[in-house]
mmCIF file of N, CA, C and O in Angstrom:
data_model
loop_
_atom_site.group_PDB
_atom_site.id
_atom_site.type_symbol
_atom_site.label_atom_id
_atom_site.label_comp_id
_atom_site.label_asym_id
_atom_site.label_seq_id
_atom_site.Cartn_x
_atom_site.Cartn_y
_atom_site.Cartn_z
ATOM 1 N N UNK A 1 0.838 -1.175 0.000
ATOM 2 C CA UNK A 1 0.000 0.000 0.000
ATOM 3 C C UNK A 1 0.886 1.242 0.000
ATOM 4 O O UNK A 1 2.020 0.955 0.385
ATOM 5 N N UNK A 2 0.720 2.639 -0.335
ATOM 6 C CA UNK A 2 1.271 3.614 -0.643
ATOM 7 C C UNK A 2 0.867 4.349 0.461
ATOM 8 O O UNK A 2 -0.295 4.542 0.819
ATOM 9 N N UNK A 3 2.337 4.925 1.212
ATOM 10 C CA UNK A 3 1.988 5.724 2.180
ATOM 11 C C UNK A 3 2.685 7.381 1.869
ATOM 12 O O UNK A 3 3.328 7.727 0.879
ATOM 13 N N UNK A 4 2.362 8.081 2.886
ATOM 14 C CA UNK A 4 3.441 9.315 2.653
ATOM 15 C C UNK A 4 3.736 9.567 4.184
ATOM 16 O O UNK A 4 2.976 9.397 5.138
ATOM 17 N N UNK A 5 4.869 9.958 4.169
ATOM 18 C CA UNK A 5 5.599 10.538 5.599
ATOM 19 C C UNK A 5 5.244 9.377 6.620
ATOM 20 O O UNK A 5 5.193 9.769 7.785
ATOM 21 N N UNK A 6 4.989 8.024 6.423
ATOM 22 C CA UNK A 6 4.739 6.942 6.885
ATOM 23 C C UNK A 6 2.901 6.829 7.316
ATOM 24 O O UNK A 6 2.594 6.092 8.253
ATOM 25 N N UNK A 7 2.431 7.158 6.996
ATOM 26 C CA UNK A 7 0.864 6.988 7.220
ATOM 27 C C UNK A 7 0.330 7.279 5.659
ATOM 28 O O UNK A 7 0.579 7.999 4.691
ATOM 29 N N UNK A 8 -0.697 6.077 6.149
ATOM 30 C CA UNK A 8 -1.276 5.941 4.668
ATOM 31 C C UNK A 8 -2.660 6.721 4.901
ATOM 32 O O UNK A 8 -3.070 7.370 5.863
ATOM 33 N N UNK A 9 -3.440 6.289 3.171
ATOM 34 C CA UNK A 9 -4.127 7.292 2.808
ATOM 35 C C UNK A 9 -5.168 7.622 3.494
ATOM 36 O O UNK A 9 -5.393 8.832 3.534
ATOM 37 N N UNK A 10 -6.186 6.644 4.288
ATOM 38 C CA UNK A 10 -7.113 6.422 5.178
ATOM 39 C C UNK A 10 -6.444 7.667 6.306
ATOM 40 O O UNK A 10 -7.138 8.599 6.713
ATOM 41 N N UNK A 11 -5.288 7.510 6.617
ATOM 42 C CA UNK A 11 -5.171 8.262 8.137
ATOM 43 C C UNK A 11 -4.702 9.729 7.825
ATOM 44 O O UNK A 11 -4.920 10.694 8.558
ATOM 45 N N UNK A 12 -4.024 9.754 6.626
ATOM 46 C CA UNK A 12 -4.287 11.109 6.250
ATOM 47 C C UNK A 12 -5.619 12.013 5.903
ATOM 48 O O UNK A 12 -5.718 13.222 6.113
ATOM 49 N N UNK A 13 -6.576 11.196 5.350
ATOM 50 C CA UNK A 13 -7.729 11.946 5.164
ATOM 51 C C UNK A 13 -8.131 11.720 6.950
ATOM 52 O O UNK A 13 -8.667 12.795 7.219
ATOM 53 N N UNK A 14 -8.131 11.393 7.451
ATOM 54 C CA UNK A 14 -8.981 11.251 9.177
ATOM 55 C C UNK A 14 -8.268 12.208 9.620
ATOM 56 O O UNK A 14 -8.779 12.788 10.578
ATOM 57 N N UNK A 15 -7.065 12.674 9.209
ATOM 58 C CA UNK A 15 -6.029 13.501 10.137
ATOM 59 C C UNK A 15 -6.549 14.987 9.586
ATOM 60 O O UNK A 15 -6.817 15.911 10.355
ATOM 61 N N UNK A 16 -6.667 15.085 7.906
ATOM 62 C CA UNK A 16 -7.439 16.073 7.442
ATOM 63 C C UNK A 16 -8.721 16.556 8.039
ATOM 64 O O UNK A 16 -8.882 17.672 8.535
ATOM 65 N N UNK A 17 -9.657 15.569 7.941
ATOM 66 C CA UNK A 17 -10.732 15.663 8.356
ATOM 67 C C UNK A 17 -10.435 16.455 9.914
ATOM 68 O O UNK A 17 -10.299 17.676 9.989
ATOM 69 N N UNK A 18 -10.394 15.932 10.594
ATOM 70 C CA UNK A 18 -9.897 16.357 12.255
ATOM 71 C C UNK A 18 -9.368 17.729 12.338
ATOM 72 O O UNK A 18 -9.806 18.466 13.221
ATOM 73 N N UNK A 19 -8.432 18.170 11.476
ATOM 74 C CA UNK A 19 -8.263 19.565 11.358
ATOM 75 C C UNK A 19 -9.338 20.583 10.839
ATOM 76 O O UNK A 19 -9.685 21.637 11.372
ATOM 77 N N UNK A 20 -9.782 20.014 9.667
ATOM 78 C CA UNK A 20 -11.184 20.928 9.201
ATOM 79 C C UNK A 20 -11.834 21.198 10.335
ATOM 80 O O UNK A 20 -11.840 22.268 10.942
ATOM 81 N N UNK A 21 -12.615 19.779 10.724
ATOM 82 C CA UNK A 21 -13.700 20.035 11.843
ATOM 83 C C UNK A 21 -12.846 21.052 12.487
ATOM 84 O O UNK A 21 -13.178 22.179 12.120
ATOM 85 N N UNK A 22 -11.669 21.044 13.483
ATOM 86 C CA UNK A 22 -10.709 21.890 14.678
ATOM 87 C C UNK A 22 -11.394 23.286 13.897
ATOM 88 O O UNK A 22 -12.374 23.915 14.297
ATOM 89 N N UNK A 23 -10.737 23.509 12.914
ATOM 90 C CA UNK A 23 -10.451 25.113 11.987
ATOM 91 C C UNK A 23 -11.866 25.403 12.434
ATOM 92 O O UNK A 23 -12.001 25.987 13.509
ATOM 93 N N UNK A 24 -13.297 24.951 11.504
ATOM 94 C CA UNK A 24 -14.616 24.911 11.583
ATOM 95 C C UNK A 24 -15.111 25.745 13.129
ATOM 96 O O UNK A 24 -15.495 26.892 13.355
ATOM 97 N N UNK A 25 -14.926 24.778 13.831
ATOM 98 C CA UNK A 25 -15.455 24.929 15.092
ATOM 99 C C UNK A 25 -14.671 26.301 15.809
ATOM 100 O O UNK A 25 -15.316 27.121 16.463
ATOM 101 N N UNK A 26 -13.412 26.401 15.617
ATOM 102 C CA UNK A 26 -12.458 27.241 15.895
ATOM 103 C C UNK A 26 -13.517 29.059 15.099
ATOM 104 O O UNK A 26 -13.929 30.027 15.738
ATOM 105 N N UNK A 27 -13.575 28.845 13.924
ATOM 106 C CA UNK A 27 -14.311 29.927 13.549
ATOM 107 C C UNK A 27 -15.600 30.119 13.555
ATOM 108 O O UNK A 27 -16.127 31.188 13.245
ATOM 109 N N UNK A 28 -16.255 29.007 13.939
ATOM 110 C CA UNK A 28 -17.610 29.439 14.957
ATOM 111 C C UNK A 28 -17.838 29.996 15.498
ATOM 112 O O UNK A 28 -18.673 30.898 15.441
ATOM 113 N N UNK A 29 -16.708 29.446 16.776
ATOM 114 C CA UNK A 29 -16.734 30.091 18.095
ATOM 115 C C UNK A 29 -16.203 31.974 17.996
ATOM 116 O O UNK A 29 -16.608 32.910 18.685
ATOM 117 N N UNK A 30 -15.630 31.972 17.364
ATOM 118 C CA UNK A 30 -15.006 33.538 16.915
ATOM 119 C C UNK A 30 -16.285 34.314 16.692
ATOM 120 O O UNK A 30 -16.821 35.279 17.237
ATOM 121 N N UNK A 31 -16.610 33.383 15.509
ATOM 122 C CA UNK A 31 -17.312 34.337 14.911
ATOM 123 C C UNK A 31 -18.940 34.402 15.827
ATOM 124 O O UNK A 31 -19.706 35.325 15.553
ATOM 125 N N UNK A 32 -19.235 33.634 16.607
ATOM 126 C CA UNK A 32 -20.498 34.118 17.658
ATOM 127 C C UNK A 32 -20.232 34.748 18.485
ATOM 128 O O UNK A 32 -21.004 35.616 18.892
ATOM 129 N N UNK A 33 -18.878 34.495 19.096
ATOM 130 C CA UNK A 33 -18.330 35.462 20.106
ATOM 131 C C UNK A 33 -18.369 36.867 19.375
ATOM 132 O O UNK A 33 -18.944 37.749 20.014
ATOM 133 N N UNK A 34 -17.777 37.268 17.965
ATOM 134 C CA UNK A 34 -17.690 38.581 17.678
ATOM 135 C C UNK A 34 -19.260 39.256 17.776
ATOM 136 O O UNK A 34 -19.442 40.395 18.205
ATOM 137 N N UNK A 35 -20.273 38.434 17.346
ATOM 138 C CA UNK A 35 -21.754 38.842 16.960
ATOM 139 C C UNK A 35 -22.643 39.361 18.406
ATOM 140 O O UNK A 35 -23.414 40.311 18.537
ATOM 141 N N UNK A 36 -22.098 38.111 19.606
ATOM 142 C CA UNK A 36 -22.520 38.526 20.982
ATOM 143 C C UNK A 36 -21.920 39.573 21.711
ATOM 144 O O UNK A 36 -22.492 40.136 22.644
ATOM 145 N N UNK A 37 -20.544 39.912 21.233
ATOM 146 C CA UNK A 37 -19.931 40.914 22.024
ATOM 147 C C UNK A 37 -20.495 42.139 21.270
ATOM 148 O O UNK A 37 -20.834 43.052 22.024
ATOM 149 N N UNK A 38 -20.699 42.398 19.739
ATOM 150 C CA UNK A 38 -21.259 43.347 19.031
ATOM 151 C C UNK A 38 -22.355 43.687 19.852
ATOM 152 O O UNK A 38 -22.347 44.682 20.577
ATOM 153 N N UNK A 39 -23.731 42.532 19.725
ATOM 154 C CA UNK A 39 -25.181 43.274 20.129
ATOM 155 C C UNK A 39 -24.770 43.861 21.796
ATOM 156 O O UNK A 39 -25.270 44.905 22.216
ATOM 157 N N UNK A 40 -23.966 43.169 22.493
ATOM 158 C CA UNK A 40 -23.958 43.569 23.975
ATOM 159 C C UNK A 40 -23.218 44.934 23.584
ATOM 160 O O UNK A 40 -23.948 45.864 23.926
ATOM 161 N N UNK A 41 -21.999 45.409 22.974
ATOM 162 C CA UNK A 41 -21.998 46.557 23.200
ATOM 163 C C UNK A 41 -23.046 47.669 22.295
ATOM 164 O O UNK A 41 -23.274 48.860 22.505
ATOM 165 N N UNK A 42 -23.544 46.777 21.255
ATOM 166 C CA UNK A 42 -25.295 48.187 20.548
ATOM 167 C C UNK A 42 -26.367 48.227 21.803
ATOM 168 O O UNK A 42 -26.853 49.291 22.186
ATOM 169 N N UNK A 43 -26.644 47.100 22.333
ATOM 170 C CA UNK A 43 -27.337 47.795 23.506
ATOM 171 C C UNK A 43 -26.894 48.590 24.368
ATOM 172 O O UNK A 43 -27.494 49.630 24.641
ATOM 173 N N UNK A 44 -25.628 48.192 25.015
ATOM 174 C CA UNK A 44 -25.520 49.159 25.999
ATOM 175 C C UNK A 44 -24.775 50.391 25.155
ATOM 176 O O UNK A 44 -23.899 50.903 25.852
ATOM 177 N N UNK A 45 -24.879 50.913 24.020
ATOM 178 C CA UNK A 45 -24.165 52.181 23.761
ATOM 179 C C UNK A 45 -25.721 52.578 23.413
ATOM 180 O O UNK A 45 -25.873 53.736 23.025
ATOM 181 N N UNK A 46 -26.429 52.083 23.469
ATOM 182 C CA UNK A 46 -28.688 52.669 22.821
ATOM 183 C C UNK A 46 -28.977 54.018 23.037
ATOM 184 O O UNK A 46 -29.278 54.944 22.284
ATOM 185 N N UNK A 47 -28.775 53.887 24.538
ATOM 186 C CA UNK A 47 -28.962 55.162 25.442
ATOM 187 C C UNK A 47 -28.185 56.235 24.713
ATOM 188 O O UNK A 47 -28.799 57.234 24.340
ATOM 189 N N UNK A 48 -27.015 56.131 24.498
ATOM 190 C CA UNK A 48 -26.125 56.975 24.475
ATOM 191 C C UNK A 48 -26.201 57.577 22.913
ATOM 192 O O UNK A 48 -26.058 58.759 22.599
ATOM 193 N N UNK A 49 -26.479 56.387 21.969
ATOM 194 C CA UNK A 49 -27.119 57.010 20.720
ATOM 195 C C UNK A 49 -28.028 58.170 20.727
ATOM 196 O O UNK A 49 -27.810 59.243 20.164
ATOM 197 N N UNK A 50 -29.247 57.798 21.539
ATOM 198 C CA UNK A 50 -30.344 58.034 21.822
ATOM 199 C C UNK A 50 -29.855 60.045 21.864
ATOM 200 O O UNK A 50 -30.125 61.086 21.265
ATOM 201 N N UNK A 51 -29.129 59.614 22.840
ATOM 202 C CA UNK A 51 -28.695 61.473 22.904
ATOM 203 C C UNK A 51 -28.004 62.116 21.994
ATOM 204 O O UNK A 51 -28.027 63.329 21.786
ATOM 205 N N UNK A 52 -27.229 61.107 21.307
ATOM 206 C CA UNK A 52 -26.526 62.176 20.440
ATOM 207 C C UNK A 52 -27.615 62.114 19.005
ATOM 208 O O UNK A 52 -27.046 62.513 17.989
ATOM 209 N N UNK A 53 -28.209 61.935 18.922
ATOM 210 C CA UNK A 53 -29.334 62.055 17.858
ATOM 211 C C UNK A 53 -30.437 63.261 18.596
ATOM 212 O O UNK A 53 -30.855 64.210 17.932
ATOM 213 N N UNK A 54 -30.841 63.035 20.150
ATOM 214 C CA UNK A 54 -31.629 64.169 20.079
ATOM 215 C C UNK A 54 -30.209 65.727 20.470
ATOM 216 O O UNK A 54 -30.638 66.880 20.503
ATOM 217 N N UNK A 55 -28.971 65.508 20.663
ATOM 218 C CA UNK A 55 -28.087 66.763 20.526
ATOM 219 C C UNK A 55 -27.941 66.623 19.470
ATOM 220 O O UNK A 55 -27.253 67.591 19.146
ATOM 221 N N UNK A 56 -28.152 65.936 18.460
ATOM 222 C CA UNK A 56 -27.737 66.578 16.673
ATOM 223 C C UNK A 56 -29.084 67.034 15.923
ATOM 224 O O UNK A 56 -29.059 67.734 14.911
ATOM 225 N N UNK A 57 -30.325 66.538 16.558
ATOM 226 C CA UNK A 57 -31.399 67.800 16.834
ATOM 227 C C UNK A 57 -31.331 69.003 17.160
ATOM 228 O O UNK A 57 -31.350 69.945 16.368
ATOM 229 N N UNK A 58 -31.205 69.109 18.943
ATOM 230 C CA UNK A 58 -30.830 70.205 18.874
ATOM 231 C C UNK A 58 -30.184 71.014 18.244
ATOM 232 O O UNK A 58 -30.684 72.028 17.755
ATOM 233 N N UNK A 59 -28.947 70.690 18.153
ATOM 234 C CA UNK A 59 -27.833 71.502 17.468
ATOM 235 C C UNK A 59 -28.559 72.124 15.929
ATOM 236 O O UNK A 59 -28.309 73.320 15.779
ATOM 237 N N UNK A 60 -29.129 71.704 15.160
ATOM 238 C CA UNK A 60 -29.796 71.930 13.775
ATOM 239 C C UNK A 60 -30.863 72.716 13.968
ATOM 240 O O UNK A 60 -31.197 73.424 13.018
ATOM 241 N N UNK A 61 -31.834 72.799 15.528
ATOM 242 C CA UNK A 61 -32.449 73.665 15.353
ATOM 243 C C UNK A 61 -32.128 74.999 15.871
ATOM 244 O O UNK A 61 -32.513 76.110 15.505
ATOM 245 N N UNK A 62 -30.973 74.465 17.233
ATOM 246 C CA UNK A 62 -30.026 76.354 17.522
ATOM 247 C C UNK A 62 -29.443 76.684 15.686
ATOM 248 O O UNK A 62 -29.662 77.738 15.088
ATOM 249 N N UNK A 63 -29.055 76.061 15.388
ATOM 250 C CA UNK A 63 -28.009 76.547 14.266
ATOM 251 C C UNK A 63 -29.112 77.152 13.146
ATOM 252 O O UNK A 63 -28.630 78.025 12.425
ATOM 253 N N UNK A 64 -30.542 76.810 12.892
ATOM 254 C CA UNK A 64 -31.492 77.347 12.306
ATOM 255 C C UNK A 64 -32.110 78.733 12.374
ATOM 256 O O UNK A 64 -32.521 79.508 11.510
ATOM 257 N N UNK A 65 -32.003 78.792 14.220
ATOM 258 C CA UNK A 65 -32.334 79.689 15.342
ATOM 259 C C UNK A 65 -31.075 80.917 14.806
ATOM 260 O O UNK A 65 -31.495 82.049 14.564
ATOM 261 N N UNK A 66 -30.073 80.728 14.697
ATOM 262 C CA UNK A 66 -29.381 81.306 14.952
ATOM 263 C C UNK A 66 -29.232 81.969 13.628
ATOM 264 O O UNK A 66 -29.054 83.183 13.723
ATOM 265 N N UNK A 67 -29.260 81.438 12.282
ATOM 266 C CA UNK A 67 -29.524 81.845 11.148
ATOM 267 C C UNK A 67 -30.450 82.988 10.628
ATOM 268 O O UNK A 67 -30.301 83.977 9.912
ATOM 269 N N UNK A 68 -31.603 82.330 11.399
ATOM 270 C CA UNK A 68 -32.867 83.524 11.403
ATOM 271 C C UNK A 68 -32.249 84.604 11.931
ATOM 272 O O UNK A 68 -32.031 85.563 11.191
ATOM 273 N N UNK A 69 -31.735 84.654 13.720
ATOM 274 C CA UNK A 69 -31.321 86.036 14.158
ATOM 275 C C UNK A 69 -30.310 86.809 13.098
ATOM 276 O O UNK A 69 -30.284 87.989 12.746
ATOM 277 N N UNK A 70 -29.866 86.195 12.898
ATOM 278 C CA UNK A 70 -28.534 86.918 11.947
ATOM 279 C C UNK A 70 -29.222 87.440 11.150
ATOM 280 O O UNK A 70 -29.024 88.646 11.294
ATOM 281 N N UNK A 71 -30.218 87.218 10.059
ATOM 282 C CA UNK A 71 -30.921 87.812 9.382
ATOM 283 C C UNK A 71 -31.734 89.110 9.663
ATOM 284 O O UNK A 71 -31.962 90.143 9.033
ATOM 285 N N UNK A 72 -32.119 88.545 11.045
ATOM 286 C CA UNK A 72 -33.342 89.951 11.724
ATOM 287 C C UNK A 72 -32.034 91.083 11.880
ATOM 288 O O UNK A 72 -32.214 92.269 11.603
ATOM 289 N N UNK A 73 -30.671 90.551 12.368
ATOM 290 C CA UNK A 73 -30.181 91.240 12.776
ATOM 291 C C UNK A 73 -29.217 92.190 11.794
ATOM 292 O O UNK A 73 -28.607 93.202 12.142
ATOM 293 N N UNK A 74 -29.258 91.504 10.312
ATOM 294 C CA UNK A 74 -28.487 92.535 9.247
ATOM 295 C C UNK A 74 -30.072 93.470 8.723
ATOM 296 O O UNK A 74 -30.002 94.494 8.042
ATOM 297 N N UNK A 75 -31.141 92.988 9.105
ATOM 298 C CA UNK A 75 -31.993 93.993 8.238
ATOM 299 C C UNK A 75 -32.249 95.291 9.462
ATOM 300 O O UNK A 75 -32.617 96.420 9.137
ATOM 301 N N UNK A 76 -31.953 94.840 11.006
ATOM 302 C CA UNK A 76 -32.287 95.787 12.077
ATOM 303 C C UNK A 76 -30.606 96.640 11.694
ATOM 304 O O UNK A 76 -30.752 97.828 11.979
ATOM 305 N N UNK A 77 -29.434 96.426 11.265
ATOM 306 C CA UNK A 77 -28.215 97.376 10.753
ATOM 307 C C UNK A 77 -29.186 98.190 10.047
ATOM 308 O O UNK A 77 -29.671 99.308 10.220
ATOM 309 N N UNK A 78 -29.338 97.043 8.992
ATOM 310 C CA UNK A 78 -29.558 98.319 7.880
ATOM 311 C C UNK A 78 -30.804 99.521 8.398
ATOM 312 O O UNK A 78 -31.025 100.717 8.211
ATOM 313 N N UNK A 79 -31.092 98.986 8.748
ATOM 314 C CA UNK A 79 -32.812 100.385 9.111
ATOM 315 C C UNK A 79 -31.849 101.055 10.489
ATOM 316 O O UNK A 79 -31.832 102.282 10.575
ATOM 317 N N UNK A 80 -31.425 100.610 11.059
ATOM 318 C CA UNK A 80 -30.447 101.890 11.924
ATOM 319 C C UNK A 80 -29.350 102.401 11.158
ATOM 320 O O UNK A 80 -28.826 103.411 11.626
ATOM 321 N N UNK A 81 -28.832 101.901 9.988
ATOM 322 C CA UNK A 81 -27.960 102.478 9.486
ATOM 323 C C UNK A 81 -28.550 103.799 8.610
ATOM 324 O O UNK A 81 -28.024 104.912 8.608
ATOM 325 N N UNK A 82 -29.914 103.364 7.777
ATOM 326 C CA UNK A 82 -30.670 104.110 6.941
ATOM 327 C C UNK A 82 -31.045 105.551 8.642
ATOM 328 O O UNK A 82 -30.798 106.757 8.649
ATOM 329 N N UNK A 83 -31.475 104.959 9.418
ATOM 330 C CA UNK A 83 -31.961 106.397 10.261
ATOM 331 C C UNK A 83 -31.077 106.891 10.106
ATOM 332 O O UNK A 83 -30.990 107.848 9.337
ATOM 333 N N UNK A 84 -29.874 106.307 10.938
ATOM 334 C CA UNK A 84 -28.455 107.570 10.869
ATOM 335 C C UNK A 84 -28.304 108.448 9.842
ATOM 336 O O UNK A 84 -28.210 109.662 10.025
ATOM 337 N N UNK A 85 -28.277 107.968 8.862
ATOM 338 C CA UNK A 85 -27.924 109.029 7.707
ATOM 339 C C UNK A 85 -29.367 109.497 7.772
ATOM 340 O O UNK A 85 -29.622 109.067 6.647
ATOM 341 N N UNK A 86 -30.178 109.868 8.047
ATOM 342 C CA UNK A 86 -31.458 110.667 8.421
ATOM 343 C C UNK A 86 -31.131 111.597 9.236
ATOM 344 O O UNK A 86 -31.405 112.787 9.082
ATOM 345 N N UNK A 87 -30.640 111.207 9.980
ATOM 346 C CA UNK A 87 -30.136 111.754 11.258
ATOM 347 C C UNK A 87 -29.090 112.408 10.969
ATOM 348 O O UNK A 87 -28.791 112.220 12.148
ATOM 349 N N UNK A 88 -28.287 112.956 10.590
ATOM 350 C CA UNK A 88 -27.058 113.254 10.142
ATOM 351 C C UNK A 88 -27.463 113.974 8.755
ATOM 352 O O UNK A 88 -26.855 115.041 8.832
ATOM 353 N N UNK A 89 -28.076 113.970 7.674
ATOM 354 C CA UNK A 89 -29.357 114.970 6.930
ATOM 355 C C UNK A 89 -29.717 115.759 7.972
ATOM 356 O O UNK A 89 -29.175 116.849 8.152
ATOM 357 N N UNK A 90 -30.546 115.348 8.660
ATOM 358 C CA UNK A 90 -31.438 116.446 9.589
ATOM 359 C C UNK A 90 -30.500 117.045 10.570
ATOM 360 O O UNK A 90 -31.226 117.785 11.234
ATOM 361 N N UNK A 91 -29.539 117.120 10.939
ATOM 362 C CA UNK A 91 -28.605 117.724 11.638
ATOM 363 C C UNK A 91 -28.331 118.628 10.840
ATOM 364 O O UNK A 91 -28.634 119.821 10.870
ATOM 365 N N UNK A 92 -27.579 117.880 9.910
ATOM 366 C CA UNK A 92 -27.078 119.268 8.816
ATOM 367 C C UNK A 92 -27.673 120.348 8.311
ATOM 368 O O UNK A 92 -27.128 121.412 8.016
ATOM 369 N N UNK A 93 -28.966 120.018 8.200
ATOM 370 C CA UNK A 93 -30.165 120.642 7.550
ATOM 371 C C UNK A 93 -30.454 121.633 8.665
ATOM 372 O O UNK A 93 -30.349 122.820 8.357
ATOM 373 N N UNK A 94 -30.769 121.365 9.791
ATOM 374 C CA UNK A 94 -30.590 122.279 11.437
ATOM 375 C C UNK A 94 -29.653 123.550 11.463
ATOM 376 O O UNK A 94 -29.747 124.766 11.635
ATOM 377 N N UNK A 95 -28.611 122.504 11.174
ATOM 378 C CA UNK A 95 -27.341 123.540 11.324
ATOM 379 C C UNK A 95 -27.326 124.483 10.513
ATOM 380 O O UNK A 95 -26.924 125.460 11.145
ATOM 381 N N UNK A 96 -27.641 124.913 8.920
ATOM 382 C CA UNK A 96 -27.679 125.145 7.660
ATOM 383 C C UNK A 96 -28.511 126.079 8.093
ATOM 384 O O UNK A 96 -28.091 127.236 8.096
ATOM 385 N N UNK A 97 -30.439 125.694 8.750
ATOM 386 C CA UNK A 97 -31.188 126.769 8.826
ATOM 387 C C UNK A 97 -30.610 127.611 9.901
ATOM 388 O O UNK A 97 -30.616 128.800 9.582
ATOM 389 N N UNK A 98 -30.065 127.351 11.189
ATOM 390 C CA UNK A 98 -29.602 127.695 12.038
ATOM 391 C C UNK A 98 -28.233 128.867 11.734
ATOM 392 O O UNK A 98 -27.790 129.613 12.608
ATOM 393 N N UNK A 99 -27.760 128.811 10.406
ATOM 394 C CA UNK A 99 -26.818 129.838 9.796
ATOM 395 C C UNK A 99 -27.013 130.464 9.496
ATOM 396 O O UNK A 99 -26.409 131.536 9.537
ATOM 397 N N UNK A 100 -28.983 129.956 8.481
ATOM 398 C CA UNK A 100 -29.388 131.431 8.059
ATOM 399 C C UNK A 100 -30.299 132.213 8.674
ATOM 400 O O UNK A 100 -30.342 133.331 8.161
ATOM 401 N N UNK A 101 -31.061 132.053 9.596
ATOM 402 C CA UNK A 101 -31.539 132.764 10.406
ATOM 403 C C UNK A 101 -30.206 133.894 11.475
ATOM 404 O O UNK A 101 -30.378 134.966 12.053
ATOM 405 N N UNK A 102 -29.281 133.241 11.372
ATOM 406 C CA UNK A 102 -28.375 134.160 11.993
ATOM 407 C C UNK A 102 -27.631 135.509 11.175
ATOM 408 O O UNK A 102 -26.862 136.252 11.785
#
């Protein structure tokens, strides 16, 4: 009968076999362990999602909030900027009648 490295063909395939199954079972266990340690840490990080979704709410509606003011607040420049130069007309205009009555 034909052997190799002194064991024949029967005990090489059993010796094969025996390693598959080992490998097999070997990446089972990995791979349920990776899947159970995953969901245990998505639950316990839930909570913590939970907030940074309602602070990335918030944050979008200050930052909305804050958009609007900026707006109220370049059109409230401009209408105090427009008085001033009203104001600064009507001064001059004061001063002017105020020269010629003198």
């Amino acid at each position: 009968m034909h052997t190799l490295l002194g064991y024949s063909w029967a005990e090489i395939a059993s010796i094969l076999a025996v390693i598959s199954v080992l490998f097999s079972g070997i990446y089972w266990l990995i791979r349920h362990g990776a899947k159970a340690l995953n969901n245990a840490i998505t639950i316990g990080t839930y909570p913590l999602q939970q907030q940074f979704i309602k602070l990335s709410n918030t944050i979008n509606r200050l930052n909305n909030n804050l958009e609007e003011q900026h707006k109220s607040l370049v059109k409230l420049e401009d209408e105090v900027e427009k008085h001033h130069d009203e104001l600064i007309k009507h001064d001059k205009r004061i001063e002017s009648l105020e020269r010629d009555i003198k």
